[in-house]
CSV table of C-alpha atoms and ligand atoms in Angstrom, one decimal:
chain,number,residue,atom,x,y,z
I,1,UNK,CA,224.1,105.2,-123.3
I,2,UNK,CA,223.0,104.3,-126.8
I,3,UNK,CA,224.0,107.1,-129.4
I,4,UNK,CA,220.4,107.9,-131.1
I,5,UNK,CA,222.4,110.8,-133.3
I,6,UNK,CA,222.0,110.6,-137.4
I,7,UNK,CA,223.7,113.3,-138.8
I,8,UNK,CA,221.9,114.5,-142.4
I,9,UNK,CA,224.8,115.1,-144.6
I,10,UNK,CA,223.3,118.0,-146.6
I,11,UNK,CA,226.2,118.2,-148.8
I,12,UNK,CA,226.3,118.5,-152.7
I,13,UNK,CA,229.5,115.9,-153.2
I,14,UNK,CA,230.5,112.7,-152.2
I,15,UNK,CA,234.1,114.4,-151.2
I,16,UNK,CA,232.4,116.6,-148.9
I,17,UNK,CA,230.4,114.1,-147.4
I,18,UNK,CA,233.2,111.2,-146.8
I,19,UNK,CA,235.0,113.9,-145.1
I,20,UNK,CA,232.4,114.6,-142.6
I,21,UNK,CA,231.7,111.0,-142.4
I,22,UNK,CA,235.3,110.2,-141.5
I,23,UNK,CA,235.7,113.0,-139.0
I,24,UNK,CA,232.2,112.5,-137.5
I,25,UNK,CA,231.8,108.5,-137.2
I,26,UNK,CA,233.0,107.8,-133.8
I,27,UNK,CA,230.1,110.6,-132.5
I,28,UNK,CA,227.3,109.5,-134.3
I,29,UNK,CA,225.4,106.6,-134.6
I,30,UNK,CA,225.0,107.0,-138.4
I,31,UNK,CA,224.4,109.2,-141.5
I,32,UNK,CA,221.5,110.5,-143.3
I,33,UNK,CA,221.6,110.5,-147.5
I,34,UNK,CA,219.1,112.6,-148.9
I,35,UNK,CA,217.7,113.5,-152.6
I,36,UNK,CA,220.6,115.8,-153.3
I,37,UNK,CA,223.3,113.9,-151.8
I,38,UNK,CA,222.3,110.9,-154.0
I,39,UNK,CA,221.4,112.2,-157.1
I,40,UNK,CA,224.4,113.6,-157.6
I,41,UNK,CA,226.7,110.9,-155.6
I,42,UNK,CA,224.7,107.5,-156.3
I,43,UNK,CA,224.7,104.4,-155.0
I,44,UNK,CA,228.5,104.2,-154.9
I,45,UNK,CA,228.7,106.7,-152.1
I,46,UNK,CA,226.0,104.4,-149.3
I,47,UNK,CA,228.7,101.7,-150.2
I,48,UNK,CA,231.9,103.7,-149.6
I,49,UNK,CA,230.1,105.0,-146.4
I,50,UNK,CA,228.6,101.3,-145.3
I,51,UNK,CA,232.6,99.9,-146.0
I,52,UNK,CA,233.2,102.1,-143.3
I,53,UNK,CA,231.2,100.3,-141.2
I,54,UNK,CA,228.9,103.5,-140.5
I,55,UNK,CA,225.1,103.1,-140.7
I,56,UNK,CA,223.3,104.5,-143.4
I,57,UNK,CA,219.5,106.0,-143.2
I,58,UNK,CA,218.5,106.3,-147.2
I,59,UNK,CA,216.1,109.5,-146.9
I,60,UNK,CA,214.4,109.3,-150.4
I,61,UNK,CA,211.0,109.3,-149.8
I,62,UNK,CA,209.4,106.6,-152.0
I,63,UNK,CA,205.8,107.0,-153.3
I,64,UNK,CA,204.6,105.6,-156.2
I,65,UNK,CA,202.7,102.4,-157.3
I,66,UNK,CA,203.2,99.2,-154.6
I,67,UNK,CA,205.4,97.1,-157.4
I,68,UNK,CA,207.7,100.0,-158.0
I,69,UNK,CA,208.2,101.4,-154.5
I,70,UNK,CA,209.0,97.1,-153.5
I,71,UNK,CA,211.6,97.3,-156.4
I,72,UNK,CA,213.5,100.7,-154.8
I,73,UNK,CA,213.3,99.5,-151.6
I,74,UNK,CA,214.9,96.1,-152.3
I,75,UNK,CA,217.6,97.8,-154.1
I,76,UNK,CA,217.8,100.2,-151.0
I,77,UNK,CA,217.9,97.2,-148.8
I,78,UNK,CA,220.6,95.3,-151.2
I,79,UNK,CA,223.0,98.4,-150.5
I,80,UNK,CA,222.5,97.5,-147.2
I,81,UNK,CA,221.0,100.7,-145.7
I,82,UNK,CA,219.4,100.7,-142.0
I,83,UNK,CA,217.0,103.2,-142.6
I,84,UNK,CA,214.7,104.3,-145.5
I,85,UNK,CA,211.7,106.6,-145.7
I,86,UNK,CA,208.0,106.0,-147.3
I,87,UNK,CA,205.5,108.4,-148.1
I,88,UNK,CA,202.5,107.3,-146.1
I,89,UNK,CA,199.8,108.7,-148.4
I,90,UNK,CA,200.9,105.8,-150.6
I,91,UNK,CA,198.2,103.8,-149.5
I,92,UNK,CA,198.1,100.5,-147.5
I,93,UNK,CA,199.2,98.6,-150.8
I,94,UNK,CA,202.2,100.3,-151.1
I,95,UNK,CA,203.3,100.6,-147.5
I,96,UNK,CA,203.0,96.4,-147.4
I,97,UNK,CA,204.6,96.1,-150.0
I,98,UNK,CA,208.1,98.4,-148.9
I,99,UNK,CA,207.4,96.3,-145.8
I,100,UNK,CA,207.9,93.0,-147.3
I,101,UNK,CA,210.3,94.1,-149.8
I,102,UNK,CA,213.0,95.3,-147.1
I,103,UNK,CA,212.0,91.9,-144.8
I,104,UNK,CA,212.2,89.5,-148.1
I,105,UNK,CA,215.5,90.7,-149.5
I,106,UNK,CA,217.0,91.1,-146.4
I,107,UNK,CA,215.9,88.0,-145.4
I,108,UNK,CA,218.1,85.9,-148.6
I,109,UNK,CA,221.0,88.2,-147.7
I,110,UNK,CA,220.7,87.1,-144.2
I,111,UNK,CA,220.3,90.2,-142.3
I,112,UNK,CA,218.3,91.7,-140.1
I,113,UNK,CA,215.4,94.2,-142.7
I,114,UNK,CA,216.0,98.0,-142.9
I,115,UNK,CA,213.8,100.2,-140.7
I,116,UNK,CA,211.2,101.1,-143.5
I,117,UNK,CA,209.7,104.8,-141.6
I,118,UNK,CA,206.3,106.4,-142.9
I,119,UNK,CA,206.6,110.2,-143.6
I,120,UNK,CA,203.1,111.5,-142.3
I,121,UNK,CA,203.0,115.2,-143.2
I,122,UNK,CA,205.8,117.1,-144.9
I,123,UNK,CA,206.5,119.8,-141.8
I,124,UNK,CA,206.3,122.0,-145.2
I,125,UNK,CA,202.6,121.8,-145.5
I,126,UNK,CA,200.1,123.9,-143.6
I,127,UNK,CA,196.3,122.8,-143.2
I,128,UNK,CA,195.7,125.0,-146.2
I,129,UNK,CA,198.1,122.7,-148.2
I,130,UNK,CA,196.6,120.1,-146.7
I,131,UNK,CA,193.1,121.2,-148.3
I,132,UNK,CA,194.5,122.6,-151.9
I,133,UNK,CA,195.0,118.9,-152.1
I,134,UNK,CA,191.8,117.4,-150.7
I,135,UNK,CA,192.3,116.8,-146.8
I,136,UNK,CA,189.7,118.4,-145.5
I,137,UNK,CA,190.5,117.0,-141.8
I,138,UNK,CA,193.6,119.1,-139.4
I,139,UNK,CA,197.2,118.1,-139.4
I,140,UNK,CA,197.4,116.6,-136.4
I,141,UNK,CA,194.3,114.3,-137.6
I,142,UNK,CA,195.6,113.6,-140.7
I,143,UNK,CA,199.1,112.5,-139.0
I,144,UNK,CA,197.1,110.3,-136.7
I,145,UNK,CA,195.4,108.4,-139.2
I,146,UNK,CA,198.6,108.1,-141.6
I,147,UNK,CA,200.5,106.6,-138.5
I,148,UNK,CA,197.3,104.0,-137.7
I,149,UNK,CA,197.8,103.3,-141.6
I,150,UNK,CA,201.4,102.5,-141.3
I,151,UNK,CA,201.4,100.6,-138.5
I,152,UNK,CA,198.3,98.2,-139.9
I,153,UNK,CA,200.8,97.7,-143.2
I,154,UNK,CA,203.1,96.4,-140.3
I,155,UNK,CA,205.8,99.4,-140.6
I,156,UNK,CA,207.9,99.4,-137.9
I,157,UNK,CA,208.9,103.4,-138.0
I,158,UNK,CA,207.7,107.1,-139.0
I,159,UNK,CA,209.0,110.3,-139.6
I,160,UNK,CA,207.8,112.9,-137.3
I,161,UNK,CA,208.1,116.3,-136.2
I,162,UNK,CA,209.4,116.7,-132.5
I,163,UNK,CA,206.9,118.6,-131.2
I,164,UNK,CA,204.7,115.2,-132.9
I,165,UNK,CA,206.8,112.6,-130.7
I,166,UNK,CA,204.7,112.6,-127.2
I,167,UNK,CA,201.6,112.4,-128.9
I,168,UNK,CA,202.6,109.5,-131.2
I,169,UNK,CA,204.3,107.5,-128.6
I,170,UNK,CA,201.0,107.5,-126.9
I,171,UNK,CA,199.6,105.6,-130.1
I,172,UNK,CA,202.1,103.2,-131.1
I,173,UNK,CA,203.8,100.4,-129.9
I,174,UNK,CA,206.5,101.0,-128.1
I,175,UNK,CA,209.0,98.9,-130.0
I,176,UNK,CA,208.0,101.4,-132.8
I,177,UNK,CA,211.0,103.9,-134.2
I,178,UNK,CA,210.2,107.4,-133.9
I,179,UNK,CA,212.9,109.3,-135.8
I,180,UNK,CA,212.9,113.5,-135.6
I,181,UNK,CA,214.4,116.4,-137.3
I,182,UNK,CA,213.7,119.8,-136.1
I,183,UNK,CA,216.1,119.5,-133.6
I,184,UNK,CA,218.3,123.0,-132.1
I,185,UNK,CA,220.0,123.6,-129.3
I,186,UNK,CA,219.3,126.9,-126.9
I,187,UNK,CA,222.5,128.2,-129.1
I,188,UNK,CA,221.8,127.0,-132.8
I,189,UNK,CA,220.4,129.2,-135.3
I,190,UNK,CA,217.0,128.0,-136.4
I,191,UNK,CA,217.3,128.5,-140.4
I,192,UNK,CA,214.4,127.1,-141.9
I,193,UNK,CA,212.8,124.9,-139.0
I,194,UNK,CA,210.0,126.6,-137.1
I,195,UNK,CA,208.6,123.8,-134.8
I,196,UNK,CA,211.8,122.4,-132.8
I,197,UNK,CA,213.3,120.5,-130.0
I,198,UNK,CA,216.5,120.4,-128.4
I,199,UNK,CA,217.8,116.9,-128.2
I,200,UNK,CA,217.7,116.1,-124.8
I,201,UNK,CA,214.2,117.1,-124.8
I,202,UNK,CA,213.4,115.3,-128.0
I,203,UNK,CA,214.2,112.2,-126.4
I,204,UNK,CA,212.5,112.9,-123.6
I,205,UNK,CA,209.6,113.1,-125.7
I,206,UNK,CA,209.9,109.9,-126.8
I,207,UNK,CA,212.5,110.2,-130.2
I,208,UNK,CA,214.5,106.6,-130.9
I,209,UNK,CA,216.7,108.8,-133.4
I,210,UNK,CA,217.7,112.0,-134.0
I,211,UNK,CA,218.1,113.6,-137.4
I,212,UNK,CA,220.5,116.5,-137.2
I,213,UNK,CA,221.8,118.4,-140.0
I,214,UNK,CA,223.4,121.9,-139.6
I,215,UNK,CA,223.9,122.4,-136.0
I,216,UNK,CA,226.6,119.6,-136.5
I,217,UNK,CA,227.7,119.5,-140.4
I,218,UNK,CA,227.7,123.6,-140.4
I,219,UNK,CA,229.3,124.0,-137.1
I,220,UNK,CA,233.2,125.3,-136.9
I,221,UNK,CA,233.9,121.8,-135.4
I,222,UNK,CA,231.7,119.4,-136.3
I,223,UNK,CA,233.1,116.8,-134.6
I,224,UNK,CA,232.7,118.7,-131.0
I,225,UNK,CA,229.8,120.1,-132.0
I,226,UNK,CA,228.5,116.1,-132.4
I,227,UNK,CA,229.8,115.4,-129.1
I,228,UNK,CA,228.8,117.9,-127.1
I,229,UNK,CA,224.9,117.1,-128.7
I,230,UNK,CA,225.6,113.5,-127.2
I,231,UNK,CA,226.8,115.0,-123.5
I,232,UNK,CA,223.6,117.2,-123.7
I,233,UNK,CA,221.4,114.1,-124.2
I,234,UNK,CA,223.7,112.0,-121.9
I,235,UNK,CA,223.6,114.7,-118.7
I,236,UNK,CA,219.0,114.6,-119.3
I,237,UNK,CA,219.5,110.6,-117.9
E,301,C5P,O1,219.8,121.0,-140.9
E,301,C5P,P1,218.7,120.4,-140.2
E,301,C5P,O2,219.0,119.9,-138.8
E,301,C5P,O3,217.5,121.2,-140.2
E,301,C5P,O4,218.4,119.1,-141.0
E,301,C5P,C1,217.3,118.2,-140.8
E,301,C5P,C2,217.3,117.2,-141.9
E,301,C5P,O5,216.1,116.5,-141.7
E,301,C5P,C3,217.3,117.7,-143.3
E,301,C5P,O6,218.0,116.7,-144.1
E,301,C5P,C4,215.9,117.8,-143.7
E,301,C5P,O7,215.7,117.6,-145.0
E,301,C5P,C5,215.3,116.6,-142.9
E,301,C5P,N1,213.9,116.7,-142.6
E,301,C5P,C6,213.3,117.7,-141.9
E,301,C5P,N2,212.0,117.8,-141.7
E,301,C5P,C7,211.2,116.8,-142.1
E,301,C5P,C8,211.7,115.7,-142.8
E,301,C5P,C9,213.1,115.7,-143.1
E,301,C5P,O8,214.0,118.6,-141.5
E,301,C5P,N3,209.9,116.8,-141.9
């Protein structure tokens, strides 16, 4: 079975995180670096974890003008990463242009081009967000026509929110990368996420990866915690 587990290492320190990394990498198919993590840790840290041979999904949300996002994501692509997200609402400019970046550099290192994944809609924003900033259609709507966006810049993965997943696998390709956070077990405390999944179920719905933060990094044992997860999605086949 193929391990579809990131684990988001929601940690303030680069110590912190290469711990978890080291005790976590045979369970998981990669790690997730978000704003925090590499603000304060850098570039240096994706390379200490890639010389460990783990994958890397770079979670910093570009969106800004197309020649400026291109730049960040060839320098997210030279650091070797195999994931890294997109705003969608950057407009069809931008999204080509993080495409081709991430295929062109990749291409003159000779290897295969990051995943670049569209974020639709923040799970943060409600449809009255939606409208305090001038979209006047639904959420589910709006994701729609974000994901039709992406994939006509050629992006080849989104973001999305598992109880998203069935209906977007009905729209896109199926070669597309679906990739989910929200996702709790019967036993996990939910914190902050309101609309989840348990893993099994997220993949049943369609998820290529799995973005999972505190039911494994906050856990007593992180590393069982990881492999039971994995036995969970394993015993759904
Ligand atoms: O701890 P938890 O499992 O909720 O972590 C989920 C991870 O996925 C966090 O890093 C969070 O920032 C991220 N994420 C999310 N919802 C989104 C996008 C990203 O939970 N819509």
């Amino acid at each position: 079975m193929r391990n579809p587990i990131y684990v988001a290492l929601d940690v303030p320190s680069a110590e912190q995180a290469l711990l978890l990394a080291d005790q976590l990498a045979p369970a998981v198919a990669g790690f997730k670096i978000g704003k925090e993590l590499f603000v304060s840790a850098g570039p240096d840290l994706v390379k200490r974890i890639r010389s460990t041979g783990a994958s890397v999904f770079l979670d910093l949300k570009f969106h800004d003008i197309p020649n400026t996002v291109a730049k960040a994501v060839a320098a997210a692509t030279r650091l070797d990463v195999q994931m890294l997200t997109v705003h969608a609402s950057g407009g069809l400019d931008m999204l080509k242009a993080a495409e081709n970046a991430a295929k062109e550099t990749a291409g003159t290192m000779g290897r295969p081009a990051p995943l670049v994944l569209g974020v639709t809609v923040l799970t943060s924003m409600s449809a009255a967000d939606l409208h305090q900033v001038g979209v006047e259609s639904n959420i589910a709507r709006h994701v729609d026509r974000l994901v039709r966006l992406g994939l006509d810049a050629g992006l080849r993965g989104f973001v999305c929110s598992p109880l998203e997943l069935a209906g977007l696998r009905s729209i896109v390709p199926e070669s597309t990368a679906l990739v989910s956070p929200g996702i709790r077990g019967p036993n996990d405390a939910a914190g902050d996420q309101k609309r989840t999944l348990s893993a099994p179920e997220a993949i049943d719905a369609g998820a290529t990866w799995l973005v999972i933060g505190r039911p494994i990094y906050a856990a007593p044992n992180p590393r069982l915690s990881a492999e039971s997860i994995l036995a969970a999605i394993g015993n759904g086949r």
